[in-house]
Coordinates of C-alpha atoms and ligand atoms in Angstrom, one line a residue:
M1 CA -3.8 14.0 -17.4
K2 CA -1.7 16.1 -19.8
F3 CA 1.7 17.5 -19.4
T4 CA 3.9 19.9 -21.4
Q5 CA 7.3 18.2 -20.8
L6 CA 8.6 14.8 -19.6
V7 CA 11.9 14.8 -17.7
K8 CA 13.9 11.7 -16.8
P9 CA 16.2 12.6 -13.9
A10 CA 19.4 10.6 -13.5
T11 CA 19.6 10.8 -9.7
P12 CA 17.0 10.9 -6.9
E13 CA 18.2 14.4 -5.9
Q14 CA 17.4 15.6 -9.4
A15 CA 14.0 14.0 -9.2
L16 CA 13.3 15.8 -5.9
A17 CA 14.4 19.2 -7.4
Y18 CA 11.9 18.7 -10.2
A19 CA 9.2 17.5 -7.8
K20 CA 9.7 20.7 -5.7
Q21 CA 8.8 22.9 -8.7
P22 CA 5.2 24.0 -9.0
N23 CA 2.7 22.1 -11.2
T24 CA 4.8 19.0 -11.6
I25 CA 3.8 15.3 -11.2
V26 CA 6.0 12.3 -10.2
L27 CA 5.1 9.3 -12.3
G28 CA 5.1 5.7 -11.0
G29 CA 3.4 3.5 -13.5
G30 CA 1.0 6.3 -14.3
M31 CA -2.0 4.0 -14.0
W32 CA -3.8 6.1 -11.5
V33 CA -2.6 9.7 -12.5
R34 CA -3.6 9.1 -16.1
M35 CA -7.2 9.2 -15.0
Q36 CA -6.9 12.7 -13.6
K37 CA -8.2 15.6 -15.7
K38 CA -5.3 17.9 -15.0
Q39 CA -2.7 19.7 -17.0
F40 CA 0.9 19.7 -15.5
D41 CA 3.9 21.6 -16.7
T42 CA 6.3 18.7 -16.0
A43 CA 5.9 15.0 -15.6
I44 CA 8.9 13.2 -13.8
D45 CA 9.8 9.8 -15.1
L46 CA 11.6 7.8 -12.4
S47 CA 12.6 4.9 -14.7
A48 CA 16.4 5.8 -14.9
L49 CA 16.9 5.8 -11.1
G50 CA 17.5 2.0 -10.8
L51 CA 14.6 1.7 -8.3
D52 CA 13.2 -1.4 -10.0
T53 CA 15.0 -4.1 -7.9
I54 CA 14.1 -6.3 -4.9
E55 CA 17.2 -7.1 -2.8
E56 CA 17.8 -9.0 0.4
T57 CA 20.1 -6.8 2.4
A58 CA 21.5 -6.8 6.0
D59 CA 18.6 -4.5 6.9
G60 CA 15.9 -6.6 5.4
L61 CA 14.0 -6.9 2.1
K62 CA 14.7 -3.7 0.2
I63 CA 12.2 -3.0 -2.6
G64 CA 12.6 -0.1 -5.1
A65 CA 9.7 2.2 -5.4
Y66 CA 9.6 1.6 -9.2
V67 CA 9.1 -2.2 -8.8
T68 CA 5.8 -3.2 -10.3
L69 CA 3.1 -5.1 -8.5
R70 CA 3.6 -8.0 -10.9
Q71 CA 7.4 -8.1 -10.1
L72 CA 6.5 -8.4 -6.5
E73 CA 3.8 -11.0 -7.1
T74 CA 6.3 -13.2 -9.0
S75 CA 9.3 -12.6 -6.7
P76 CA 10.3 -15.7 -4.9
A77 CA 11.8 -13.6 -2.1
F78 CA 8.6 -11.6 -1.6
A79 CA 6.5 -14.8 -1.8
A80 CA 8.6 -16.4 0.9
Y81 CA 8.5 -13.3 3.1
T82 CA 4.7 -13.0 2.9
K83 CA 4.1 -16.7 3.1
D84 CA 2.5 -16.4 -0.4
A85 CA -0.1 -13.9 0.9
V86 CA 1.1 -11.5 -1.9
K87 CA -0.7 -13.8 -4.4
T88 CA -4.0 -13.5 -2.6
S89 CA -3.5 -9.8 -2.0
F90 CA -2.4 -8.7 -5.5
S91 CA -4.1 -11.1 -7.9
P92 CA -7.6 -9.4 -7.7
I93 CA -6.0 -6.0 -8.7
V94 CA -7.5 -5.5 -12.2
G95 CA -5.3 -7.9 -14.3
V96 CA -1.8 -8.9 -15.1
Q97 CA -1.3 -6.3 -17.7
F98 CA -2.3 -3.6 -15.2
R99 CA -0.1 -5.0 -12.5
N100 CA 2.8 -5.0 -15.0
G101 CA 2.5 -1.2 -15.0
A102 CA 1.4 -0.1 -11.5
T103 CA 4.3 0.4 -9.2
V104 CA 4.6 -0.3 -5.5
G105 CA 5.9 3.3 -4.9
G106 CA 2.8 4.8 -6.6
S107 CA 0.5 2.5 -4.7
I108 CA 1.9 3.4 -1.3
F109 CA 2.6 7.1 -2.1
G110 CA -1.1 7.5 -3.2
R111 CA -2.3 6.6 0.3
F112 CA -5.4 5.2 -1.3
G113 CA -8.0 4.2 1.3
F114 CA -8.9 1.0 -0.7
S115 CA -5.3 -0.2 -1.2
D116 CA -4.6 -3.9 -0.9
V117 CA -0.9 -3.0 -1.4
T118 CA -0.7 -0.4 1.4
T119 CA -2.7 -2.7 3.8
L120 CA -0.3 -5.6 3.3
F121 CA 2.9 -3.4 3.7
M122 CA 1.5 -1.8 6.8
A123 CA 0.8 -5.2 8.4
L124 CA 4.4 -6.2 7.5
G125 CA 5.8 -3.2 9.3
A126 CA 7.5 -1.5 6.3
T127 CA 9.8 1.5 6.5
L128 CA 9.7 4.1 3.7
T129 CA 12.7 6.0 2.4
F130 CA 12.2 9.4 0.9
V131 CA 14.8 11.6 -0.8
E132 CA 14.3 14.6 1.5
A133 CA 12.4 13.2 4.5
G134 CA 14.6 10.2 4.9
E135 CA 13.3 7.0 6.6
M136 CA 9.9 6.8 8.3
P137 CA 7.5 4.0 9.3
I138 CA 4.8 3.5 6.7
A139 CA 2.1 4.1 9.3
S140 CA 3.6 7.6 10.0
Y141 CA 3.4 8.4 6.3
V142 CA -0.1 7.0 5.7
G143 CA -1.5 8.7 8.7
G144 CA 0.5 12.0 8.1
G145 CA 0.1 15.2 6.1
I146 CA 1.0 16.0 2.5
L147 CA 4.6 15.3 1.5
H148 CA 6.2 16.8 -1.6
D149 CA 9.0 14.2 -1.9
V150 CA 10.2 11.2 -3.9
L151 CA 9.7 7.8 -2.4
T152 CA 12.8 5.6 -3.3
Y153 CA 12.6 2.4 -1.3
I154 CA 10.3 0.3 0.9
T155 CA 12.2 -1.9 3.3
L156 CA 10.7 -4.8 5.2
P157 CA 12.3 -5.9 8.6
K158 CA 15.0 -8.5 8.4
T159 CA 12.9 -11.1 10.3
A160 CA 10.0 -12.3 8.2
P161 CA 6.7 -12.8 9.9
D162 CA 5.8 -16.4 11.1
A163 CA 2.4 -16.1 9.3
V164 CA 0.6 -13.6 7.1
A165 CA -3.1 -13.5 6.1
V166 CA -5.0 -11.1 3.8
F167 CA -8.7 -10.7 3.1
A168 CA -10.6 -8.2 1.0
H169 CA -14.2 -7.7 0.0
R170 CA -15.3 -6.5 -3.4
H171 CA -18.7 -6.1 -5.0
S172 CA -17.4 -8.0 -8.0
A173 CA -14.2 -9.5 -9.3
T174 CA -11.5 -6.9 -10.2
D175 CA -13.5 -4.0 -8.7
F176 CA -11.9 -1.8 -6.0
P177 CA -12.2 -3.5 -2.6
F178 CA -14.3 -1.7 -0.1
V179 CA -12.5 -3.5 2.8
T180 CA -9.0 -4.8 2.9
V181 CA -7.5 -6.6 5.9
A182 CA -4.0 -8.0 6.5
A183 CA -2.5 -9.6 9.6
A184 CA 1.1 -10.6 10.3
K185 CA 2.3 -12.6 13.3
R186 CA 5.8 -12.2 14.6
G187 CA 6.6 -14.2 17.8
E188 CA 3.9 -13.4 20.4
Q189 CA 2.6 -10.3 18.5
I190 CA 0.1 -9.8 15.8
T191 CA -0.1 -6.6 13.6
V192 CA -3.5 -6.0 12.0
C193 CA -4.1 -3.5 9.3
A194 CA -7.5 -2.7 7.9
S195 CA -8.7 -0.3 5.3
P196 CA -12.4 0.3 5.5
V197 CA -12.8 2.9 2.7
P198 CA -12.9 6.0 2.9
V199 CA -10.7 6.0 5.9
R200 CA -6.9 5.5 5.2
P201 CA -5.5 2.1 6.2
C202 CA -4.7 1.9 9.9
A203 CA -2.4 -0.7 11.6
K204 CA -2.3 -1.8 15.3
T205 CA -0.1 -4.3 17.1
F206 CA -1.4 -6.6 19.8
A207 CA -0.2 -9.4 22.0
C208 CA -1.5 -12.6 20.4
K209 CA -4.0 -13.2 23.2
D210 CA -5.5 -9.7 22.9
A211 CA -5.9 -9.4 19.1
S212 CA -9.5 -9.1 18.0
A213 CA -11.7 -6.9 15.9
D214 CA -13.2 -5.4 19.1
A215 CA -9.7 -4.4 20.2
F216 CA -8.9 -3.0 16.8
F217 CA -12.0 -0.8 16.7
A218 CA -11.9 0.1 20.4
D219 CA -11.2 3.8 19.5
M220 CA -12.0 4.0 15.8
P221 CA -15.5 3.9 14.4
V222 CA -16.0 2.7 10.7
K223 CA -17.5 5.5 8.5
P224 CA -20.1 5.0 5.8
N225 CA -19.2 5.5 2.1
A226 CA -21.2 6.2 -1.0
T227 CA -22.8 2.8 -1.2
Q228 CA -22.6 1.2 2.2
T229 CA -23.8 2.1 5.7
A230 CA -21.4 2.2 8.6
V231 CA -23.2 -0.7 10.2
Y232 CA -22.6 -2.9 7.1
R233 CA -19.0 -1.9 6.7
D234 CA -18.3 -2.3 10.4
H235 CA -19.7 -5.8 10.3
V236 CA -17.8 -7.0 7.2
T237 CA -14.5 -5.5 8.5
R238 CA -14.9 -7.1 11.9
V239 CA -15.5 -10.5 10.3
L240 CA -12.5 -10.2 8.0
I241 CA -10.2 -9.0 10.9
N242 CA -11.2 -11.9 13.0
R243 CA -10.6 -14.3 10.2
A244 CA -7.2 -12.9 9.5
I245 CA -6.2 -13.1 13.2
L246 CA -7.4 -16.7 13.3
A247 CA -5.5 -17.5 10.1
V248 CA -2.2 -16.3 11.6
G249 CA -2.6 -18.3 14.8
G250 CA -4.5 -15.9 17.1
A251 CA -7.8 -16.6 18.9
P252 CA -9.9 -13.4 18.8
H253 CA -12.4 -13.0 21.6
E254 CA -15.5 -10.8 21.0
N255 CA -17.5 -9.0 23.6
Ligands
LIG1 C1 -8.9 1.1 -12.5 C2 -8.1 0.9 -11.3 C3 -8.4 -0.1 -10.4 C4 -7.6 -0.3 -9.3 N1 -7.9 -1.4 -8.4 C5 -7.1 -1.6 -7.3 C6 -7.4 -2.6 -6.4 O1 -8.3 -3.4 -6.6 N2 -6.6 -2.7 -5.3 C7 -5.5 -1.9 -5.1 O2 -4.8 -2.1 -4.1 N3 -5.2 -0.9 -6.0 C8 -6.0 -0.7 -7.1 N4 -5.7 0.3 -7.9 C9 -4.5 1.2 -7.6 C10 -3.3 0.6 -8.3 O3 -3.0 -0.7 -7.8 C11 -2.1 1.5 -8.0 O4 -1.9 1.7 -6.7 C12 -2.2 2.8 -8.7 O5 -2.4 2.6 -10.1 C13 -0.9 3.6 -8.5 O6 0.2 3.0 -9.0 P1 1.0 3.7 -10.2 O7 2.4 3.1 -10.2 O8 0.2 3.6 -11.4 O9 1.2 5.2 -9.6 P2 0.9 6.6 -10.4 O10 -0.5 6.6 -10.9 O11 2.0 6.9 -11.3 O12 1.0 7.6 -9.1 C14 0.1 7.5 -8.0 C15 0.5 8.7 -7.1 O13 1.8 8.5 -6.5 C16 2.7 9.5 -6.9 N5 4.0 8.8 -7.1 C17 4.2 7.7 -7.8 N6 5.5 7.2 -7.6 C18 6.0 8.0 -6.7 C19 7.3 8.0 -6.0 N7 8.2 7.1 -6.2 N8 7.6 9.0 -5.2 C20 6.6 10.0 -5.0 N9 5.4 10.0 -5.5 C21 5.1 9.0 -6.4 C22 2.2 10.1 -8.1 O14 2.6 11.5 -8.3 C23 0.7 10.1 -7.8 O15 0.3 11.1 -6.9 C24 -6.5 0.5 -9.1 C25 -6.2 1.6 -9.9 C26 -7.0 1.8 -11.1 C27 -6.6 2.9 -12.0

């Protein structure tokens, strides 16, 4: 990626005004966009917006979009909220140096089909705040159309889950995962999110007694990707979903 000018807006509204101009790119940590072979007129640096904090507020756990994956991984508040699942989820993402750069905002805004990060936040029931579009559930954003906006915060519900489990499958350590699964149990409900690449992550909530991979895939076939058949991907994803449901206290029944 190349750009002609770098701007550092002082307010989210200024950042949005830049983002609305043609041929501009919003930068998170830049770890993904730097691999693109594109020339932009303007790159927008969000580092002066104060979006790099994790706060426990009356609404829940409020995470700035500029918080890095490593900040989250080492945050006692986020570790407590996720019952330490963040460590299992984030530690295979390349390496510490990389996670010191990649931001949670860039990870979620990118809607990557392989994302450990998006999968976890979808299972946790996050709400996203955009400068123009305002608040929306993460599932609406991930399943929706293109948005030319600036993501400012990711907020997790005040009540933390009772249990959280994450599983992913990679060809080799630090590679992109080809399946990511997360499950979070709150009371008598389990939310399951799975990301069998190339489909975007998808989350569904079930009564504990009804949660299973069969129920998850009732209306959603797994697609093949460049290296794996649909049959293989379907099998691996089902195994990981049922493991995650078991790990959070469910009892998946298979047909
Ligand atoms: C080699 C490599 C391996 C990886 N492996 C994994 C892995 O195993 N698991 C995993 O989950 N992820 C993986 N990732 C993805 C990584 O974790 C990050 O999700 C990715 O780098 C994006 O984060 P970033 O902060 O660098 O975003 P950037 O690259 O800066 O931006 C990504 C996109 O989001 C936009 N954007 C960024 N911030 C905002 C904002 N606040 N508002 C609006 N738009 C915004 C950018 O314009 C761009 O379109 C990998 C990435 C790379 C490059």
